[in-house]
Short mmCIF file of C-alpha atoms in Angstrom, two decimals:
data_model
loop_
_atom_site.label_atom_id
_atom_site.label_comp_id
_atom_site.label_asym_id
_atom_site.label_seq_id
_atom_site.Cartn_x
_atom_site.Cartn_y
_atom_site.Cartn_z
CA ALA P 156 98.12 318.40 84.71
CA ALA P 157 95.35 318.55 87.03
CA THR P 158 92.89 315.52 87.22
CA ILE P 159 89.88 314.36 89.25
CA PRO P 160 90.25 310.78 90.22
CA GLY P 161 86.77 310.36 91.39
CA ARG P 162 85.38 311.57 88.09
CA ASP P 163 87.23 309.13 85.79
CA ASN P 164 90.25 311.40 85.86
CA ALA P 165 88.23 314.32 84.15
CA ARG P 166 90.37 317.48 83.66
CA GLY P 167 87.55 319.58 84.91
CA LEU P 168 84.52 319.42 86.84
CA TYR P 169 81.06 319.96 85.38
CA LEU P 170 78.02 319.92 87.70
CA ARG P 171 74.50 320.20 85.97
CA ASP P 172 72.01 318.03 87.98
CA GLU P 173 70.25 319.51 91.11
CA ILE P 174 70.75 316.26 93.05
CA GLU P 175 74.68 317.10 93.07
CA LEU P 176 73.68 320.92 94.61
CA GLU P 177 71.76 319.74 97.56
CA ALA P 178 74.73 320.24 99.99
CA PRO P 179 78.58 321.37 99.96
CA MET P 180 80.54 318.95 98.32
CA SER P 181 84.37 318.13 98.45
CA PHE P 182 86.45 316.84 95.60
CA SER P 183 90.10 315.25 95.63
CA ILE P 184 92.34 316.65 92.85
CA THR P 185 95.48 315.00 91.66
CA VAL P 186 98.32 317.13 90.17
CA LYS P 187 101.19 315.50 88.12
CA PRO P 188 104.04 317.12 86.54
CA GLN P 189 104.51 316.72 82.91
CA PHE P 190 108.17 316.35 81.65
CA SER P 191 108.98 316.67 77.76
CA HIS P 192 109.28 313.22 76.06
CA ALA P 193 112.53 311.41 75.66
CA ASN P 194 113.25 307.68 75.14
CA ILE P 195 116.77 308.05 76.43
CA ARG P 196 117.68 310.51 79.52
CA THR P 197 121.18 310.89 81.14
CA SER P 198 121.77 310.66 84.78
CA GLU P 199 121.76 314.45 84.87
CA GLU P 200 118.39 314.91 83.22
CA MET P 201 116.96 312.26 85.68
CA GLU P 202 118.44 314.01 88.68
CA ASP P 203 116.87 316.97 87.74
CA ILE P 204 113.42 315.41 87.22
CA LEU P 205 113.69 313.45 90.47
CA SER P 206 114.84 316.64 92.42
CA LEU P 207 111.82 318.44 91.21
CA GLU P 208 110.15 320.38 94.23
CA LEU P 209 107.84 323.37 93.66
CA ASP P 210 106.14 325.37 96.31
CA LEU P 211 102.84 326.57 94.66
CA LYS P 212 100.32 328.74 95.54
CA LEU P 213 96.84 327.71 95.02
CA GLU P 214 93.96 330.23 93.95
CA SER P 215 90.40 330.11 93.58
CA SER P 216 88.65 332.80 91.29
CA ALA P 217 85.06 332.72 93.04
CA SER P 218 84.43 332.67 96.64
CA TRP P 219 81.95 329.68 96.35
CA VAL P 220 85.03 327.46 95.61
CA THR P 221 87.49 326.82 98.55
CA CYS P 222 90.90 325.36 98.30
CA PRO P 223 94.22 325.07 100.56
CA GLU P 224 96.47 328.13 100.28
CA SER P 225 99.64 326.17 98.90
CA LEU P 226 100.90 322.90 97.58
CA ARG P 227 104.18 321.29 97.18
CA LEU P 228 104.65 319.53 94.18
CA LEU P 229 107.22 317.09 93.70
CA SER P 230 108.46 314.90 90.82
CA ALA P 231 105.67 312.06 91.60
CA GLN P 232 107.44 309.59 89.55
CA GLU P 233 106.83 306.98 92.23
CA ARG P 234 103.96 309.14 94.18
CA ASN P 235 101.26 309.15 91.46
CA GLY P 236 101.02 312.91 91.78
CA GLN P 237 100.26 315.52 94.73
CA ALA P 238 96.43 315.54 95.78
CA PHE P 239 94.62 318.29 97.49
CA ALA P 240 90.86 318.90 98.08
CA ILE P 241 88.56 321.55 97.08
CA ARG P 242 84.94 322.38 98.40
CA LEU P 243 82.19 323.82 96.68
CA ASN P 244 79.24 325.63 98.41
CA THR P 245 76.70 326.26 95.69
CA THR P 246 73.67 326.74 98.25
CA SER P 247 73.99 330.61 97.58
CA LEU P 248 74.41 330.81 93.78
CA LYS P 249 71.82 332.15 91.68
CA PRO P 250 70.22 330.40 88.81
CA GLY P 251 72.13 329.85 85.52
CA VAL P 252 75.54 328.87 84.65
CA HIS P 253 78.45 329.48 86.89
CA TYR P 254 82.26 329.32 86.29
CA ALA P 255 85.31 329.39 88.42
CA THR P 256 88.92 328.06 88.19
CA VAL P 257 91.53 326.65 90.51
CA SER P 258 94.99 327.46 89.49
CA GLY P 259 98.55 326.95 90.73
CA HIS P 260 101.26 329.55 90.65
CA ASP P 261 104.80 329.22 91.55
CA ASP P 262 107.05 332.55 92.23
CA GLY P 263 104.91 334.33 89.68
CA SER P 264 107.50 334.46 86.93
CA ARG P 265 105.76 331.72 84.91
CA GLY P 266 102.25 332.51 85.57
CA SER P 267 99.68 329.75 86.26
CA LEU P 268 101.21 326.15 85.90
CA PHE P 269 97.90 324.44 85.97
CA SER P 270 94.42 325.36 85.93
CA LEU P 271 91.06 323.37 86.89
CA PRO P 272 87.77 324.94 85.57
CA ILE P 273 84.77 324.16 87.20
CA THR P 274 81.16 324.36 85.77
CA VAL P 275 78.11 324.79 87.87
CA VAL P 276 74.51 324.65 86.44
CA VAL P 277 71.75 325.83 88.96
CA PRO P 278 68.45 325.23 87.71
CA HIS P 279 65.69 328.06 87.86
CA SER P 280 63.12 325.19 89.07
CA ARG P 281 65.23 324.99 92.12
CA PHE P 282 63.78 328.44 93.38
CA VAL P 283 59.97 327.52 93.17
CA ASP P 284 57.80 325.17 95.25
CA LYS P 285 54.50 324.58 96.30
CA GLU P 286 54.86 327.49 98.88
CA HIS P 287 56.68 329.76 96.41
CA ARG P 288 55.21 329.11 92.98
CA VAL P 289 56.96 332.54 91.37
CA TYR P 290 60.52 333.39 91.10
CA LYS P 291 61.33 336.51 89.47
CA ILE P 292 64.34 336.31 86.99
CA GLY P 293 64.27 339.69 85.63
CA VAL P 294 62.00 342.90 84.94
CA LYS P 295 59.74 340.66 82.26
CA GLU P 296 61.31 337.33 82.97
CA GLU P 297 60.14 334.84 85.68
CA ILE P 298 59.38 331.09 86.12
CA SER P 299 56.26 329.80 87.99
CA LEU P 300 55.17 326.21 89.13
CA ALA P 301 51.87 324.98 88.27
CA ASP P 302 49.35 323.76 90.38
CA ASN P 303 49.91 320.23 89.52
CA GLY P 304 53.42 320.54 91.06
CA VAL P 305 55.04 319.03 88.00
CA ASP P 306 54.85 321.71 84.94
CA TYR P 307 56.42 325.14 84.75
CA THR P 308 55.94 328.18 82.85
CA THR P 309 58.54 330.78 82.10
CA THR P 310 58.96 333.88 80.43
CA PHE P 311 61.76 335.07 77.86
CA ASN P 312 62.31 338.54 77.10
CA LEU P 313 64.46 337.95 74.00
CA VAL P 314 66.95 340.30 72.46
CA PRO P 315 68.24 339.70 68.94
CA GLY P 316 71.61 337.58 68.72
CA VAL P 317 71.66 336.96 72.57
CA PRO P 318 70.50 333.28 73.70
CA ASN P 319 68.29 333.02 76.69
CA ARG P 320 68.32 330.01 78.76
CA ARG P 321 66.26 328.06 81.31
CA PHE P 322 67.22 325.04 83.21
CA ILE P 323 64.33 322.82 84.64
CA THR P 324 65.07 319.86 86.93
CA VAL P 325 63.09 316.71 85.24
CA PRO P 326 60.60 315.02 87.62
CA GLN P 327 61.65 311.33 88.58
CA GLY P 328 59.91 308.83 86.08
CA ALA P 329 59.23 311.44 83.12
CA GLU P 330 59.83 310.11 79.92
CA PHE P 331 59.15 312.86 77.63
CA ALA P 332 58.30 316.97 77.98
CA THR P 333 55.88 318.85 76.01
CA ILE P 334 57.26 322.54 75.11
CA LYS P 335 54.51 324.89 74.43
CA VAL P 336 55.63 328.36 73.24
CA LYS P 337 53.45 331.27 72.66
CA PRO P 338 53.57 335.21 72.46
CA GLY P 339 53.97 336.93 75.73
CA GLN P 340 51.38 339.15 77.66
CA TYR P 341 53.00 342.41 76.60
CA SER P 342 54.35 341.35 73.21
CA ASP P 343 53.67 343.52 70.11
CA SER P 344 50.94 341.67 67.94
CA ALA P 345 52.18 343.71 64.85
CA VAL P 346 55.38 342.07 65.10
CA ALA P 347 55.83 338.23 64.23
CA PRO P 348 59.91 337.60 65.10
CA ARG P 349 61.31 333.99 64.08
CA VAL P 350 62.60 332.36 67.15
CA TYR P 351 65.40 329.53 67.43
CA LEU P 352 64.82 326.95 70.13
CA HIS P 353 67.14 324.54 71.34
CA ALA P 354 66.30 321.94 74.29
CA VAL P 355 68.88 319.49 75.38
CA PRO P 356 67.48 317.03 78.10
CA PHE P 357 70.82 315.70 79.55
CA VAL P 358 74.55 315.57 78.99
CA ARG P 359 75.63 312.77 81.30
CA GLY P 360 77.40 310.60 78.72
CA ASP P 361 75.14 307.59 78.46
CA MET P 362 73.49 308.77 75.23
CA HIS P 363 74.99 311.35 72.74
CA ASN P 364 72.95 314.66 73.09
CA VAL P 365 72.66 314.76 69.30
CA MET P 366 70.43 311.79 69.29
CA ASN P 367 67.72 313.36 71.48
CA GLN P 368 68.23 317.01 71.62
CA LEU P 369 65.58 319.15 69.89
CA LYS P 370 66.21 322.22 67.54
CA LYS P 371 63.48 323.96 65.91
CA VAL P 372 62.89 327.34 64.27
CA TYR P 373 59.20 328.91 64.78
CA GLN P 374 57.76 332.06 63.95
CA VAL P 375 56.09 334.14 66.95
CA ARG P 376 52.40 335.05 65.85
CA ASP P 377 49.64 336.39 67.86
CA GLY P 378 46.87 333.73 69.04
CA VAL P 379 49.17 330.78 67.78
CA GLU P 380 50.97 328.41 70.05
CA HIS P 381 53.49 326.01 68.68
CA GLU P 382 54.16 322.71 70.44
CA PHE P 383 57.09 320.33 70.70
CA ASP P 384 58.09 317.11 72.36
CA VAL P 385 61.44 316.05 73.31
CA ARG P 386 62.58 313.03 75.34
CA VAL P 387 63.91 313.57 78.94
CA LYS P 388 65.14 311.36 81.64
CA GLY P 389 64.03 311.84 85.53
CA GLY P 390 66.33 313.39 87.64
CA SER P 391 68.41 315.30 84.90
CA THR P 392 68.30 318.98 84.20
CA LEU P 393 66.47 319.94 81.00
CA GLU P 394 68.13 323.02 79.22
CA LEU P 395 65.75 325.02 77.24
CA CYS P 396 67.31 327.82 75.17
CA GLN P 397 65.43 330.21 72.77
CA GLN P 398 67.25 332.81 70.59
CA LEU P 399 65.75 335.61 68.20
CA LEU P 400 67.22 335.21 64.37
CA TRP P 401 69.20 338.29 64.59
CA LEU P 402 68.90 339.06 60.96
CA ALA P 403 65.23 338.95 60.63
CA ASN P 404 64.25 340.38 63.94
CA PRO P 405 65.52 344.09 64.52
CA SER P 406 63.27 344.41 67.96
CA PRO P 407 62.88 342.24 70.90
CA ALA P 408 60.23 340.12 71.65
CA LEU P 409 58.44 338.51 74.78
CA VAL P 410 57.64 334.76 74.63
CA THR P 411 55.94 332.39 77.15
CA ALA P 412 56.91 328.67 77.43
CA THR P 413 54.97 326.20 79.25
CA VAL P 414 56.75 322.77 79.97
CA GLU P 415 54.75 319.61 80.71
CA PHE P 416 56.08 316.39 81.86
CA HIS P 417 54.54 313.11 80.70
CA SER P 418 55.05 309.32 81.48
CA TYR P 419 53.52 306.25 80.38
CA GLY P 420 55.82 303.86 81.88
CA ALA P 421 54.73 301.39 79.48
CA ARG P 422 56.53 297.92 80.00
CA SER P 423 56.41 294.30 78.64
CA GLN P 424 54.87 291.25 80.22
CA THR P 425 57.87 291.12 82.66
CA LEU P 426 56.68 294.83 83.86
CA ILE P 427 60.66 295.31 85.06
CA SER P 428 62.12 295.82 81.71
CA SER P 429 61.98 297.56 78.11
CA GLN P 430 62.03 294.57 76.11
CA PRO P 431 59.93 294.16 73.15
CA VAL P 432 56.25 292.43 73.50
CA VAL P 433 56.68 288.91 72.33
CA ILE P 434 53.62 286.66 71.79
CA GLY P 435 54.83 282.95 72.53
CA ALA P 436 53.74 280.18 70.61
CA SER P 437 51.87 278.65 73.83
CA SER P 438 49.85 281.73 74.53
CA GLY P 439 47.41 283.91 72.49
CA PHE P 440 48.04 287.07 73.93
CA ALA P 441 50.61 289.50 75.78
CA ARG P 442 50.48 291.69 78.75
CA LEU P 443 51.61 295.40 78.34
CA GLY P 444 51.65 297.60 81.53
CA ALA P 445 51.40 301.22 81.72
CA ASP P 446 51.87 303.36 84.88
CA ALA P 447 51.12 307.11 84.14
CA PHE P 448 51.66 308.58 87.39
CA LEU P 449 52.64 312.22 86.89
CA ARG P 450 49.18 313.08 85.32
CA SER P 451 46.19 311.96 83.80
CA GLU P 452 46.95 310.71 80.12
CA VAL P 453 45.00 309.60 77.35
CA LEU P 454 46.01 306.17 75.83
CA ASN P 455 45.06 305.30 72.29
CA PRO P 456 47.40 302.10 71.72
CA THR P 457 47.78 300.23 68.52
CA ALA P 458 49.68 297.12 67.97
CA ASN P 459 51.43 295.76 64.82
CA LEU P 460 52.72 292.50 64.04
CA LYS P 461 56.55 293.32 63.07
CA SER P 462 58.33 290.01 63.04
CA VAL P 463 57.91 286.28 63.46
CA GLN P 464 60.11 283.94 65.27
CA ARG P 465 60.00 280.21 64.27
CA THR P 466 62.30 277.47 65.74
CA LEU P 467 63.81 275.16 63.29
CA ARG P 468 65.56 271.86 63.47
CA PRO P 469 68.33 270.99 60.81
CA LYS P 470 67.48 268.54 58.27
CA ASP P 471 70.91 267.45 57.94
CA VAL P 472 74.38 267.55 59.77
CA ALA P 473 77.97 266.65 58.75
CA ILE P 474 80.81 266.57 60.54
CA THR P 475 83.98 266.38 58.99
CA LEU P 476 87.72 266.74 60.07
CA GLY P 477 89.97 269.44 59.14
CA SER P 478 93.08 269.61 57.44
CA ASN P 479 95.47 267.71 59.64
CA ASP P 480 98.21 270.32 59.27
CA LEU P 481 96.31 273.82 59.38
CA ASP P 482 93.14 273.06 61.21
CA LYS P 483 94.74 272.96 64.60
CA ILE P 484 94.74 274.94 67.91
CA PRO P 485 98.21 275.24 69.16
CA VAL P 486 99.07 274.38 72.84
CA SER P 487 99.15 277.54 75.25
CA ASP P 488 102.09 278.65 77.19
CA ALA P 489 100.41 277.53 80.42
CA GLU P 490 99.59 273.73 78.85
CA ARG P 491 103.07 273.71 77.72
CA ARG P 492 104.56 274.19 81.10
CA ALA P 493 102.07 271.99 82.97
CA SER P 494 102.71 268.97 80.51
CA LYS P 495 105.46 267.84 78.20
CA GLU P 496 103.31 266.99 75.64
CA GLU P 497 102.74 269.32 72.77
CA THR P 498 99.72 267.70 71.21
CA ALA P 499 97.56 270.25 69.38
CA GLN P 500 93.87 270.03 69.52
CA GLN P 501 92.33 269.04 66.14
CA ILE P 502 89.74 271.33 64.50
CA TYR P 503 86.40 269.94 63.23
CA GLU P 504 83.79 271.54 60.78
CA MET P 505 80.05 271.02 61.33
CA ARG P 506 77.33 271.90 58.62
CA THR P 507 73.72 272.28 59.08
CA THR P 508 71.15 272.28 56.63
CA TYR P 509 67.73 273.87 57.28
CA GLU P 510 64.48 273.76 54.97
CA PHE P 511 61.95 276.51 55.37
CA LYS P 512 59.57 278.14 53.22
CA VAL P 513 58.64 281.99 53.11
CA GLU P 514 55.23 282.90 51.57
CA GLY P 515 53.95 286.37 50.86
CA ASP P 516 53.69 289.08 48.47
CA LYS P 517 56.06 291.55 50.07
CA ASP P 518 59.87 291.32 50.83
CA ILE P 519 60.41 289.53 54.12
CA ALA P 520 63.90 290.02 55.80
CA VAL P 521 65.48 286.76 57.20
#
């Protein structure tokens, strides 16, 4: 089995964010032989395992992945596996998804003994900047950077049953994106196809993508613009995928999508955390900060009191002794070795009584 220790022993390599593609990268790969499970092995079986020695030939399926030519694989019972390094140079890759493998072969009779999959996502937004605002993807497809240097506009030439993807790097500090879709410039106004839109903000493991991904079905009509919002995270890669519903759309369609990034930067009175706003008993107001540094935003805030915190003192406290036989904490092994006494600690019970009154005509959770 081949794993990557630097990535929590992952069995493959998945690079998605643009920050990981700025320069060539090197990764250490560990290979450990796996033997059939057995509770008891004979001396002859152990001798065969410990004497394992294979000269493997390493091969890469893509030119942008470099690996050593060979590897000598030993039993690894005491060496924790054999390691080798691979190097990735993604600077010349075109936008989109790229896949490669690094595999190990012996004399050729058994084929590949292990294979390490490598997936690299190159964002389309990487190829546009303030000097080169437009990048041609295909005959009718392109992506362009807006004048504000934050938003992107891209065209989709949709074919029935074929998903069409765009990968866009989210600016630092962005909190949500507004996706606006409308018919393309040369689309047929007599046709109103139905399109499936799927947006995935990030897949970094800190939040399941089902919790914040966007799935919508809309119909393309001449002069009608559809607008959707999706939460994003700064520095990650937003995947925007569109596909014609092939049962209802026999002909291709041209769709234009504009992605606008927004950030309110709303923070509580500490200005450095995302804690809820709390009005203390000694103050009559609470401070809420906002910082919209990506663009000018229109704020129309409203506030609703959701809960009340009240400090109560117990009216009565009763401390009683537990059972002399059952309610005892036994002595630990360390205490037993340090002292010859084996006196167990007695457990006591404390009961507190609070009195309060809740008034109101609606149900209140306590």
